[in-house]
Tab-separated table of C-alpha atoms and ligand atoms in Angstrom:
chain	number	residue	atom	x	y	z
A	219	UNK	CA	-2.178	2.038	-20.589
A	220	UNK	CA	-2.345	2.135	-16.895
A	221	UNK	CA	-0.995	4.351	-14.681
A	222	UNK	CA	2.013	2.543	-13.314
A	223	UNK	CA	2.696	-0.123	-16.566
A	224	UNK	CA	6.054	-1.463	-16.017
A	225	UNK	CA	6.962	0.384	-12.912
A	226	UNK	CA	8.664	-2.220	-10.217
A	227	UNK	CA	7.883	-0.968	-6.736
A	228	UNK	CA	9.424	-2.294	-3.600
A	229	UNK	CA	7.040	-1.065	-0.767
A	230	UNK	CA	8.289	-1.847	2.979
A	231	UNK	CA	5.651	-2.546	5.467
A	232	UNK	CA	3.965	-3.740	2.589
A	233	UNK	CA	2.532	-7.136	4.584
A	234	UNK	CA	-0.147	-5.205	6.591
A	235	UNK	CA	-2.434	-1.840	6.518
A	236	UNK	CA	-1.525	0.783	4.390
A	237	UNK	CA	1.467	-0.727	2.809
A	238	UNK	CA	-0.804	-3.493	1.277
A	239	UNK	CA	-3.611	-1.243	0.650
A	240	UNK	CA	-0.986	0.996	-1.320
A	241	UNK	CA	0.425	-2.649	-3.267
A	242	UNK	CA	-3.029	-3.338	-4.131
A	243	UNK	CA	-4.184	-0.108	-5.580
A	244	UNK	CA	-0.574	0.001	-7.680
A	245	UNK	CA	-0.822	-3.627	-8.852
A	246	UNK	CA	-4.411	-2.064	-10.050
A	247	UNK	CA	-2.497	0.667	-11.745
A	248	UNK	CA	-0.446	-2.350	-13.502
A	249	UNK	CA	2.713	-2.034	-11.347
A	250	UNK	CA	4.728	-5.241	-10.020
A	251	UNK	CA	4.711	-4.567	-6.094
A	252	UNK	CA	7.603	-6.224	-4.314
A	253	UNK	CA	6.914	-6.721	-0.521
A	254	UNK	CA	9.774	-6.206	1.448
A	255	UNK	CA	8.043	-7.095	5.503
A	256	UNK	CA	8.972	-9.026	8.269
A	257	UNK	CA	6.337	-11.272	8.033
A	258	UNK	CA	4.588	-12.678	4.545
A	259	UNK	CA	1.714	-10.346	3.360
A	260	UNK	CA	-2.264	-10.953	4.347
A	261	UNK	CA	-3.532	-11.378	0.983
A	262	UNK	CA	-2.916	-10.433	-2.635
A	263	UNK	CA	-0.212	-12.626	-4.226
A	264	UNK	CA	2.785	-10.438	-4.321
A	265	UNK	CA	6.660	-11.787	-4.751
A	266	UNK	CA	7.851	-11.200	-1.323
A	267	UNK	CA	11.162	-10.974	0.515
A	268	UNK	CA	11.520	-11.428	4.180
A	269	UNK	CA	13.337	-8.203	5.081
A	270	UNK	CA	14.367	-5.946	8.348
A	271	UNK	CA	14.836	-2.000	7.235
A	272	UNK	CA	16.811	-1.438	9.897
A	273	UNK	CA	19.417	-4.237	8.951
A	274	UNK	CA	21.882	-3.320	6.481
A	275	UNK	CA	22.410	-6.693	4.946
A	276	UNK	CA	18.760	-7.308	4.932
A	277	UNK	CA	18.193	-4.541	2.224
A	278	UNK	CA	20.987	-5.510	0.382
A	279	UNK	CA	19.878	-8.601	0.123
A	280	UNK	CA	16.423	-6.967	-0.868
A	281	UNK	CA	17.937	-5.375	-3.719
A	282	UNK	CA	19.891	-7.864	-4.997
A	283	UNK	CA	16.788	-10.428	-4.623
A	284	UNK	CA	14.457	-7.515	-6.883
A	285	UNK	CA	16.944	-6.919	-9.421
A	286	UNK	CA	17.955	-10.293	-10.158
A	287	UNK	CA	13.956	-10.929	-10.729
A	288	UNK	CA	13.195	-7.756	-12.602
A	289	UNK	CA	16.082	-5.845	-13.503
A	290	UNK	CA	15.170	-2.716	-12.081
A	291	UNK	CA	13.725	-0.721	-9.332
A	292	UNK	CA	11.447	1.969	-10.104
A	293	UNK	CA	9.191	3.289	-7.204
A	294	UNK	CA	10.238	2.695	-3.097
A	295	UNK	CA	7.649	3.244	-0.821
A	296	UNK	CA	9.436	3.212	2.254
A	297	UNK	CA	6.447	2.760	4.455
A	298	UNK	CA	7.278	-0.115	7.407
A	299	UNK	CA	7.057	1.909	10.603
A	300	UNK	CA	5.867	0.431	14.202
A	301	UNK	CA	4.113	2.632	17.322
A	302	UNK	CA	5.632	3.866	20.752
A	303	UNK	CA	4.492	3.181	24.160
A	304	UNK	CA	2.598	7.015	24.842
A	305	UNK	CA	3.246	8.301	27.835
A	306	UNK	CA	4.469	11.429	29.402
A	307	UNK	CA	8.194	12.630	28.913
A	308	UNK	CA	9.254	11.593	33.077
A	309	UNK	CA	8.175	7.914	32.204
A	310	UNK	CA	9.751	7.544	28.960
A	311	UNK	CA	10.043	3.961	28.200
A	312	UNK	CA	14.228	4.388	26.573
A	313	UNK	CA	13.754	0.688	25.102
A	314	UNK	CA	11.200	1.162	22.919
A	315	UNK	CA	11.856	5.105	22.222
A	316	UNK	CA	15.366	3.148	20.852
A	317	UNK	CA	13.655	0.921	18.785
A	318	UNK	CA	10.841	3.432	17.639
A	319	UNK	CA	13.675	5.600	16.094
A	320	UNK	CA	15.546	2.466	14.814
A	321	UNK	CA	12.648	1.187	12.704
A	322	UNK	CA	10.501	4.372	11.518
A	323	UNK	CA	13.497	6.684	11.216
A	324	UNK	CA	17.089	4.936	11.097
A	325	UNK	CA	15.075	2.111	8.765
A	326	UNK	CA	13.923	4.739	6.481
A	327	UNK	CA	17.108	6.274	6.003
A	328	UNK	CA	18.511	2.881	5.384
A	329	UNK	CA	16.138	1.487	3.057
A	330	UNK	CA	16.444	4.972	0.976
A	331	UNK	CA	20.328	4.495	0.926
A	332	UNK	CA	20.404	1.006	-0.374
A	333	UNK	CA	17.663	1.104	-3.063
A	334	UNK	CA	18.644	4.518	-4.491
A	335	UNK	CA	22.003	3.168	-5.011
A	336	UNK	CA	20.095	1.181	-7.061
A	337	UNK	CA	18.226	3.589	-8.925
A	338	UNK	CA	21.347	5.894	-9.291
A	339	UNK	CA	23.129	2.884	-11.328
A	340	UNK	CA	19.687	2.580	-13.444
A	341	UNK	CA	20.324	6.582	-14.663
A	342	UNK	CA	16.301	6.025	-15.253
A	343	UNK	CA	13.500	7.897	-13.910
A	344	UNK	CA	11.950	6.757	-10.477
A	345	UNK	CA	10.609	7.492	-7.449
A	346	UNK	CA	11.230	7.460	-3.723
A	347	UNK	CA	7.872	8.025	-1.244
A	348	UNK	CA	8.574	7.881	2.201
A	349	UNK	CA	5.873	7.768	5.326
A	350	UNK	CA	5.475	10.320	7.826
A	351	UNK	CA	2.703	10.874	9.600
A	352	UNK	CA	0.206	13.939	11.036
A	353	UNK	CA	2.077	13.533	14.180
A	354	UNK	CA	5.477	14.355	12.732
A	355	UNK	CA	3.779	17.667	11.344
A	356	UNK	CA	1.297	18.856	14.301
A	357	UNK	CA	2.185	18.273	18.631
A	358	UNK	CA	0.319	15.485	20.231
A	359	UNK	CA	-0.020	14.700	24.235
A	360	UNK	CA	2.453	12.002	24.712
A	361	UNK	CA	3.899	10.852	22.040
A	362	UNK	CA	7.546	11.176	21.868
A	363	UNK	CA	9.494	9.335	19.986
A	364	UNK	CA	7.151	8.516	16.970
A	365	UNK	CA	6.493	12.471	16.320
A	366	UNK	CA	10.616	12.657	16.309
A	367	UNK	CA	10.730	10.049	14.046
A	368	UNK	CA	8.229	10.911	11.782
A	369	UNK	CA	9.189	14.549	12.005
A	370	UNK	CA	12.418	13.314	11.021
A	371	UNK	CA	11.352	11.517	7.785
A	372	UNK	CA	9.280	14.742	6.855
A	373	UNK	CA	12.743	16.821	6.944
A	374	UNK	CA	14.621	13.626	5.531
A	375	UNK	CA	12.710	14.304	2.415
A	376	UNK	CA	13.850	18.274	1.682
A	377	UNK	CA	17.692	16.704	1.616
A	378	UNK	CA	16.337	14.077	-0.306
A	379	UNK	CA	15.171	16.207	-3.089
A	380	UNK	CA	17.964	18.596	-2.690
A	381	UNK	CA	20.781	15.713	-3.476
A	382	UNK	CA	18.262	13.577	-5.799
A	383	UNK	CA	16.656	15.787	-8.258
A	384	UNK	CA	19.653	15.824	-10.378
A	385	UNK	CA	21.126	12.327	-9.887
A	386	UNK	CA	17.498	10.596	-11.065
A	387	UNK	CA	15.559	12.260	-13.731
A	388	UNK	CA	12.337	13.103	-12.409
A	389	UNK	CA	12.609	12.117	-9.184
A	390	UNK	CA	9.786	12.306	-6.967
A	391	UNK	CA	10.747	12.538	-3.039
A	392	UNK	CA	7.460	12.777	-1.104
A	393	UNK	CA	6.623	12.729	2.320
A	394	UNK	CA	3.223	11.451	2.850
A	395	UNK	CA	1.543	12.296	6.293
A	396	UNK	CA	-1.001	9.692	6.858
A	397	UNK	CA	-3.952	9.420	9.108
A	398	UNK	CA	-6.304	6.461	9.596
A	399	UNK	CA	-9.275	6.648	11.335
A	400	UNK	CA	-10.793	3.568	13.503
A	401	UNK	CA	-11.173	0.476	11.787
A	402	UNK	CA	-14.514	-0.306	9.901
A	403	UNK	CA	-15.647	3.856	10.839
A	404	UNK	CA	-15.539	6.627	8.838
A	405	UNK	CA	-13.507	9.652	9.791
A	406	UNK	CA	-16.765	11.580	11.036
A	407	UNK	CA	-17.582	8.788	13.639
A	408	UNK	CA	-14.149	8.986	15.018
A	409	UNK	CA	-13.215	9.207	18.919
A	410	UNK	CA	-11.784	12.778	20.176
A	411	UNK	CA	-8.434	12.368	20.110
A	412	UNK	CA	-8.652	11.472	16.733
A	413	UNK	CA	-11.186	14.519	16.133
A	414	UNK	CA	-8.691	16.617	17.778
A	415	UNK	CA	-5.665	15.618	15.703
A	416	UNK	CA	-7.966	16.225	12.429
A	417	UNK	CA	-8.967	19.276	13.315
A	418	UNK	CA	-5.187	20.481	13.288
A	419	UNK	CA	-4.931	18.611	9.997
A	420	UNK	CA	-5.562	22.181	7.834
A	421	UNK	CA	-2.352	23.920	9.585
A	422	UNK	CA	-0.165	20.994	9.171
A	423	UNK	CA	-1.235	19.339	5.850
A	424	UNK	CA	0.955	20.154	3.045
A	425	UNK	CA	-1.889	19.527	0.558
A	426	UNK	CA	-4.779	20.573	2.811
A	427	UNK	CA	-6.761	17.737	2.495
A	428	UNK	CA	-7.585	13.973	3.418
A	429	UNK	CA	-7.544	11.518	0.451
A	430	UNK	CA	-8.612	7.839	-0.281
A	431	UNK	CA	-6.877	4.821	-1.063
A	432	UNK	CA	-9.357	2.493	-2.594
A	433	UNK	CA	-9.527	-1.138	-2.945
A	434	UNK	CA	-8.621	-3.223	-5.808
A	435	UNK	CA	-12.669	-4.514	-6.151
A	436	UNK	CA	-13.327	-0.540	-5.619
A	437	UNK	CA	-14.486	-1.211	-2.291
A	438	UNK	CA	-13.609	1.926	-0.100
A	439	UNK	CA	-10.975	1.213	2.803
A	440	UNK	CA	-13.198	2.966	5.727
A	441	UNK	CA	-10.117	2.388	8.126
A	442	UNK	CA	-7.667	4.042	5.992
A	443	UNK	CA	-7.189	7.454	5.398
A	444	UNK	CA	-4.694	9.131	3.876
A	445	UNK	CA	-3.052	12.998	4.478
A	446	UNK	CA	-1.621	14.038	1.138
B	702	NAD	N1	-2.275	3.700	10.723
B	702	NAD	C1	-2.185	5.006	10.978
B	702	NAD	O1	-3.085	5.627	11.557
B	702	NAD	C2	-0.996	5.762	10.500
B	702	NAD	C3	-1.015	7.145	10.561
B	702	NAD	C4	0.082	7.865	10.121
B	702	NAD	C5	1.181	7.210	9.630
B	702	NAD	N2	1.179	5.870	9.619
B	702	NAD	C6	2.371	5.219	9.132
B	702	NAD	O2	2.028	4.456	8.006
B	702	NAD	C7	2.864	3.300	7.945
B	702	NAD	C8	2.005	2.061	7.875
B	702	NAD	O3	1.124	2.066	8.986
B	702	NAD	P1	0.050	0.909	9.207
B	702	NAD	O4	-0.984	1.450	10.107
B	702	NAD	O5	-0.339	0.351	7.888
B	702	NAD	O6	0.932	-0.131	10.042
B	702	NAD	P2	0.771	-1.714	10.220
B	702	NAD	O7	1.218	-2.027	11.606
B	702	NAD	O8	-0.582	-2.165	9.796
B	702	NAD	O9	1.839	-2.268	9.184
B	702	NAD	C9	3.205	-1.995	9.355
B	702	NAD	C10	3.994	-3.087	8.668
B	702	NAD	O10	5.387	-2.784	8.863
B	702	NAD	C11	6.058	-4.022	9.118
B	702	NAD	N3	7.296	-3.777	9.848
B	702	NAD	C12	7.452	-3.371	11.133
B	702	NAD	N4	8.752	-3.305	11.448
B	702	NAD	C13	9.444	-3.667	10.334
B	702	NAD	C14	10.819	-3.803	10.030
B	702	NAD	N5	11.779	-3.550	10.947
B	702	NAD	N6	11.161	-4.179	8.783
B	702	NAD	C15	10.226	-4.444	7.855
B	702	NAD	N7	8.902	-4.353	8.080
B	702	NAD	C16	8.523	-3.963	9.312
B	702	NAD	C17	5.054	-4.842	9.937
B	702	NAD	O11	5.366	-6.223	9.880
B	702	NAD	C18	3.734	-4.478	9.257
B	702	NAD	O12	3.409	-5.382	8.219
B	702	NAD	C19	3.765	3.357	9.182
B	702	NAD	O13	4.994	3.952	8.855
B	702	NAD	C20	2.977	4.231	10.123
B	702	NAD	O14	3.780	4.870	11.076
B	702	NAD	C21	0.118	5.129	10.028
């Protein structure tokens, strides 16, 4: 029996990067990943449903679409997240610190509401994992409102578990700092910045380490790295 037999997981972000890396290696693991994107996903044949976290409707219409397929929702990885326009505080661009917050905070919070309605109705065990970052846990140079965001969805996850725990048995609410190094490098040959943020990874990692997400041939990701 694999790990994740049975388990229906609706991952958002799930057409690119880490969120298709992470419905690969569950599909390995025997779950059914849903992708809930924008856009359709790279590879992997997945069922997939066009859908905008930070649109209401859109993730009702995500749940309804999932559990009229499979009955139930078991894992969210609420993952779908976009990047700011760095730059120092005096030159912050407001248009896309609005949108930054919209999609990797607001659409969080959004996606969590509608699917755990979901899973509340269930009464069954499941899971919620939502994606922070290294910059939501340690200060960067100019980087504003993607550390508030994902600062935002590391602290989103202590109310989580404080109102969850008892409404789903064994709930799960993490909040996964990730890191990726360069693409096609390993995190040894990576630039300084990187190298800097890294280094800080020991103070600010809640687990204290770096971990792997592997392919589905067992291939090794080199571009993605994981803070758990
Ligand atoms: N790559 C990194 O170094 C890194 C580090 C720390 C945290 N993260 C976080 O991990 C997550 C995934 O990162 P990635 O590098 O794989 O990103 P990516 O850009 O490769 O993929 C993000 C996916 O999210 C989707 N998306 C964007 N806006 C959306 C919306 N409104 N609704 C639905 N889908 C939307 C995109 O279409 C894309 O497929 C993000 O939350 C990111 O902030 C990434």
């Amino acid at each position: 029996m694999a790990l994740l037999d049975e388990k229906v997981a609706i991952i958002t972000g799930g057409a690119n990067g880490i969120g298709l890396a992470i419905a690969q290696k569950f599909a390995a693991e025997g779950a059914t990943p849903i992708i809930a994107d924008m856009k359709a996903p790279a590879e992997g044949n997945f069922f997939f449903v066009e859908t905008n976290v930070t649109q209401p409707a859109s993730l009702t219409n995500l749940v309804d679409q999932v559990v009229a397929k499979y009955g139930h929702i078991d894992v969210l990885v609420a993952n779908a997240g976009i990047t700011e326009h760095k730059g120092p505080v005096s030159q912050l661009d407001e248009e896309n610190w609005n949108a930054v917050i919209n999609v990797d905070l607001n659409g969080v919070v959004l996606t969590n509401k509608y699917v755990v309605a979901q899973m509340e109705k269930q009464g069954t065990p499941a899971s919620v994992i939502n994606t922070s970052s290294i910059l939501g846990v340690v200060g960067a140079a100019n980087s504003q409102a993607y550390s508030a965001a994902k600062a935002g969805v590391a602290n989103v996850a202590l109310f989580l578990a404080s109102n969850l725990s008892t409404a789903l048995t064994g709930a799960v609410i993490n909040a996964d700092g990730g890191y990726t190094a360069q693409k096609g490098k390993s995190w040894r040959d990576v630039d300084s910045h990187q190298l800097f943020l890294i280094k800080k990874v020991p103070q600010g990692a809640p687990l204290n380490r770096f971990g792997w997400l592997e392919s589905t041939n067992g291939t090794r990701l080199n571009h993605l790295m994981a803070l758990l």
